[in-house]
PDB file of C-alpha atoms in Angstrom:
ATOM      1  CA  MET A   1     109.838 108.313 103.521  1.00 56.00           C
ATOM      2  CA  ASN A   2     111.386 107.688 106.767  1.00 61.00           C
ATOM      3  CA  THR A   3     113.074 110.876 108.168  1.00 63.00           C
ATOM      4  CA  GLN A   4     115.093 111.316 111.796  1.00 62.00           C
ATOM      5  CA  PRO A   5     113.246 111.982 114.445  1.00 62.00           C
ATOM      6  CA  ALA A   6     114.018 115.655 115.703  1.00 68.00           C
ATOM      7  CA  LYS A   7     115.498 116.238 118.891  1.00 79.00           C
ATOM      8  CA  LEU A   8     116.995 112.952 119.442  1.00 88.00           C
ATOM      9  CA  PHE A   9     120.750 113.167 118.172  1.00 89.00           C
ATOM     10  CA  LYS A  10     122.742 116.470 118.199  1.00 87.00           C
ATOM     11  CA  ASN A  11     126.024 115.335 116.596  1.00 87.00           C
ATOM     12  CA  ILE A  12     128.846 112.460 116.637  1.00 89.00           C
ATOM     13  CA  ALA A  13     130.352 112.840 120.141  1.00 91.00           C
ATOM     14  CA  TYR A  14     133.659 110.843 119.011  1.00 91.00           C
ATOM     15  CA  VAL A  15     135.506 108.186 116.863  1.00 90.00           C
ATOM     16  CA  MET A  16     137.347 105.804 118.444  1.00 90.00           C
ATOM     17  CA  TYR A  17     140.232 103.229 117.631  1.00 90.00           C
ATOM     18  CA  PRO A  18     141.375 100.652 119.648  1.00 92.00           C
ATOM     19  CA  VAL A  19     145.076 100.339 119.278  1.00 92.00           C
ATOM     20  CA  ARG A  20     147.757  97.920 120.237  1.00 91.00           C
ATOM     21  CA  ASP A  21     150.457 100.507 121.885  1.00 93.00           C
ATOM     22  CA  MET A  22     148.998 103.600 123.201  1.00 93.00           C
ATOM     23  CA  LYS A  23     152.485 105.232 123.178  1.00 93.00           C
ATOM     24  CA  VAL A  24     153.384 104.259 119.354  1.00 93.00           C
ATOM     25  CA  SER A  25     150.163 105.381 118.569  1.00 94.00           C
ATOM     26  CA  GLN A  26     150.197 108.637 120.516  1.00 93.00           C
ATOM     27  CA  ALA A  27     153.030 109.429 118.606  1.00 92.00           C
ATOM     28  CA  PHE A  28     151.849 108.524 115.477  1.00 91.00           C
ATOM     29  CA  TYR A  29     149.050 110.906 115.743  1.00 94.00           C
ATOM     30  CA  GLU A  30     150.644 113.724 117.465  1.00 93.00           C
ATOM     31  CA  GLU A  31     154.156 113.793 115.705  1.00 92.00           C
ATOM     32  CA  VAL A  32     153.185 112.067 112.362  1.00 87.00           C
ATOM     33  CA  LEU A  33     149.806 113.698 111.887  1.00 87.00           C
ATOM     34  CA  GLY A  34     150.277 116.865 113.832  1.00 90.00           C
ATOM     35  CA  LEU A  35     147.208 116.063 115.976  1.00 92.00           C
ATOM     36  CA  LYS A  36     147.164 117.443 119.951  1.00 93.00           C
ATOM     37  CA  GLY A  37     146.160 115.337 122.685  1.00 92.00           C
ATOM     38  CA  THR A  38     143.786 117.241 124.587  1.00 92.00           C
ATOM     39  CA  SER A  39     142.711 114.516 127.573  1.00 90.00           C
ATOM     40  CA  PHE A  40     144.590 111.971 128.972  1.00 93.00           C
ATOM     41  CA  TRP A  41     143.217 109.345 131.048  1.00 90.00           C
ATOM     42  CA  GLY A  42     145.619 107.317 132.486  1.00 89.00           C
ATOM     43  CA  GLY A  43     147.238 105.673 129.541  1.00 88.00           C
ATOM     44  CA  ARG A  44     143.519 104.085 128.895  1.00 93.00           C
ATOM     45  CA  TRP A  45     142.104 106.920 126.833  1.00 94.00           C
ATOM     46  CA  ILE A  46     143.566 109.800 124.958  1.00 95.00           C
ATOM     47  CA  GLU A  47     141.407 112.230 122.978  1.00 94.00           C
ATOM     48  CA  PHE A  48     142.360 114.680 120.328  1.00 94.00           C
ATOM     49  CA  LYS A  49     140.229 117.675 119.538  1.00 90.00           C
ATOM     50  CA  ILE A  50     139.576 118.229 115.737  1.00 88.00           C
ATOM     51  CA  GLY A  51     137.394 121.246 114.830  1.00 87.00           C
ATOM     52  CA  ASP A  52     134.456 120.695 116.880  1.00 88.00           C
ATOM     53  CA  ASP A  53     134.962 116.674 116.697  1.00 89.00           C
ATOM     54  CA  CYS A  54     136.819 114.283 119.027  1.00 92.00           C
ATOM     55  CA  PHE A  55     139.069 111.413 117.829  1.00 91.00           C
ATOM     56  CA  ALA A  56     140.283 109.064 120.450  1.00 93.00           C
ATOM     57  CA  ILE A  57     142.391 106.117 120.868  1.00 92.00           C
ATOM     58  CA  THR A  58     142.455 103.318 123.712  1.00 93.00           C
ATOM     59  CA  PRO A  59     144.045 100.216 123.863  1.00 93.00           C
ATOM     60  CA  ALA A  60     142.755  97.153 122.421  1.00 89.00           C
ATOM     61  CA  ASP A  61     141.260  94.402 124.184  1.00 89.00           C
ATOM     62  CA  GLU A  62     139.450  91.184 123.610  1.00 87.00           C
ATOM     63  CA  LYS A  63     136.544  92.644 122.254  1.00 85.00           C
ATOM     64  CA  HIS A  64     138.205  95.557 120.163  1.00 84.00           C
ATOM     65  CA  THR A  65     140.885  94.474 118.074  1.00 85.00           C
ATOM     66  CA  ALA A  66     143.555  97.017 116.944  1.00 86.00           C
ATOM     67  CA  GLY A  67     142.940  97.250 113.038  1.00 84.00           C
ATOM     68  CA  VAL A  68     140.106  94.948 112.661  1.00 76.00           C
ATOM     69  CA  CYS A  69     136.892  96.243 113.902  1.00 74.00           C
ATOM     70  CA  GLY A  70     137.294  99.707 112.432  1.00 74.00           C
ATOM     71  CA  ALA A  71     135.786 102.445 114.176  1.00 81.00           C
ATOM     72  CA  THR A  72     133.157 102.948 116.852  1.00 86.00           C
ATOM     73  CA  VAL A  73     130.989 105.635 116.455  1.00 87.00           C
ATOM     74  CA  ALA A  74     129.427 108.004 119.444  1.00 90.00           C
ATOM     75  CA  LEU A  75     126.261 109.536 119.022  1.00 89.00           C
ATOM     76  CA  GLU A  76     125.368 112.728 120.934  1.00 91.00           C
ATOM     77  CA  VAL A  77     121.996 112.229 122.496  1.00 91.00           C
ATOM     78  CA  VAL A  78     119.841 114.770 123.824  1.00 90.00           C
ATOM     79  CA  ASN A  79     118.921 112.758 126.705  1.00 93.00           C
ATOM     80  CA  LEU A  80     120.265 109.545 127.614  1.00 94.00           C
ATOM     81  CA  ASP A  81     117.866 108.122 129.979  1.00 93.00           C
ATOM     82  CA  GLU A  82     114.916 108.769 127.541  1.00 92.00           C
ATOM     83  CA  MET A  83     117.057 107.097 124.769  1.00 90.00           C
ATOM     84  CA  LEU A  84     117.153 103.876 126.800  1.00 92.00           C
ATOM     85  CA  GLU A  85     113.588 103.997 127.728  1.00 90.00           C
ATOM     86  CA  ARG A  86     113.051 104.602 123.721  1.00 87.00           C
ATOM     87  CA  LEU A  87     114.943 101.197 122.920  1.00 87.00           C
ATOM     88  CA  LYS A  88     112.939  99.139 125.341  1.00 86.00           C
ATOM     89  CA  GLY A  89     110.816  96.559 123.254  1.00 81.00           C
ATOM     90  CA  LYS A  90     112.948  97.509 119.816  1.00 84.00           C
ATOM     91  CA  SER A  91     115.400  94.099 120.292  1.00 80.00           C
ATOM     92  CA  VAL A  92     118.172  96.517 121.230  1.00 85.00           C
ATOM     93  CA  LEU A  93     120.195  95.436 124.346  1.00 85.00           C
ATOM     94  CA  PRO A  94     122.232  98.012 125.598  1.00 90.00           C
ATOM     95  CA  GLU A  95     125.012  97.180 128.025  1.00 90.00           C
ATOM     96  CA  LYS A  96     125.193  98.615 131.181  1.00 93.00           C
ATOM     97  CA  PRO A  97     125.741 102.489 131.180  1.00 93.00           C
ATOM     98  CA  PHE A  98     128.742 104.170 132.120  1.00 94.00           C
ATOM     99  CA  ASP A  99     129.209 107.366 133.832  1.00 94.00           C
ATOM    100  CA  ILE A 100     132.649 109.104 133.724  1.00 89.00           C
ATOM    101  CA  PRO A 101     133.786 112.388 134.540  1.00 88.00           C
ATOM    102  CA  THR A 102     132.910 114.031 131.216  1.00 87.00           C
ATOM    103  CA  CYS A 103     129.728 112.179 130.319  1.00 92.00           C
ATOM    104  CA  ARG A 104     127.347 108.974 130.417  1.00 95.00           C
ATOM    105  CA  GLY A 105     126.845 106.809 127.916  1.00 95.00           C
ATOM    106  CA  CYS A 106     125.609 103.261 127.146  1.00 95.00           C
ATOM    107  CA  ILE A 107     126.804 100.717 124.135  1.00 94.00           C
ATOM    108  CA  ILE A 108     124.058  99.463 121.925  1.00 91.00           C
ATOM    109  CA  ALA A 109     124.810  97.278 118.843  1.00 89.00           C
ATOM    110  CA  ASP A 110     123.725  97.454 115.066  1.00 87.00           C
ATOM    111  CA  PRO A 111     122.237  94.471 113.307  1.00 80.00           C
ATOM    112  CA  ASP A 112     125.628  93.417 112.200  1.00 81.00           C
ATOM    113  CA  GLY A 113     127.200  93.995 115.845  1.00 85.00           C
ATOM    114  CA  ASN A 114     128.960  97.128 115.315  1.00 84.00           C
ATOM    115  CA  GLU A 115     129.168  99.076 118.461  1.00 88.00           C
ATOM    116  CA  ILE A 116     127.247 102.263 118.858  1.00 89.00           C
ATOM    117  CA  ILE A 117     127.643 104.576 121.894  1.00 93.00           C
ATOM    118  CA  LEU A 118     124.936 106.814 123.078  1.00 92.00           C
ATOM    119  CA  HIS A 119     126.867 109.639 124.551  1.00 93.00           C
ATOM    120  CA  GLU A 120     125.298 112.626 126.881  1.00 94.00           C
ATOM    121  CA  LYS A 121     127.675 115.173 127.559  1.00 91.00           C
ATOM    122  CA  LYS A 122     127.741 116.550 131.531  1.00 88.00           C
ATOM    123  CA  SER A 123     126.421 120.046 131.591  1.00 76.00           C
ATOM    124  CA  ALA A 124     130.042 121.149 132.859  1.00 57.00           C
ATOM    125  CA  CYS A 125     132.108 119.868 129.941  1.00 51.00           C
TER     126      CYS A 125
END
């Protein structure tokens, strides 16, 4: 029986959808669904807090087509550096890690090419 190792993951950090028009999508999520935007990053990212979870929208691009690829899951990890070390030699090629004010992370892909973001919140969050 294959069990998930303890202490590797905490929860799903967020789910993100690429959208064609940020203003139209923001209006939909806020006015139609009644969500409240909680973080706004210069028209490039809007977060909606849902309970203890987060849903985000971001502009579509060449790699992330609106409405076609579905959601991207972000898995909250205990320690990003340890997780990246764990991935070495496992045929997973992480993209270059990113570091933003609220978190650090890295994008990997599953065998079908579905993206998974490994996400580590910074302690100030």
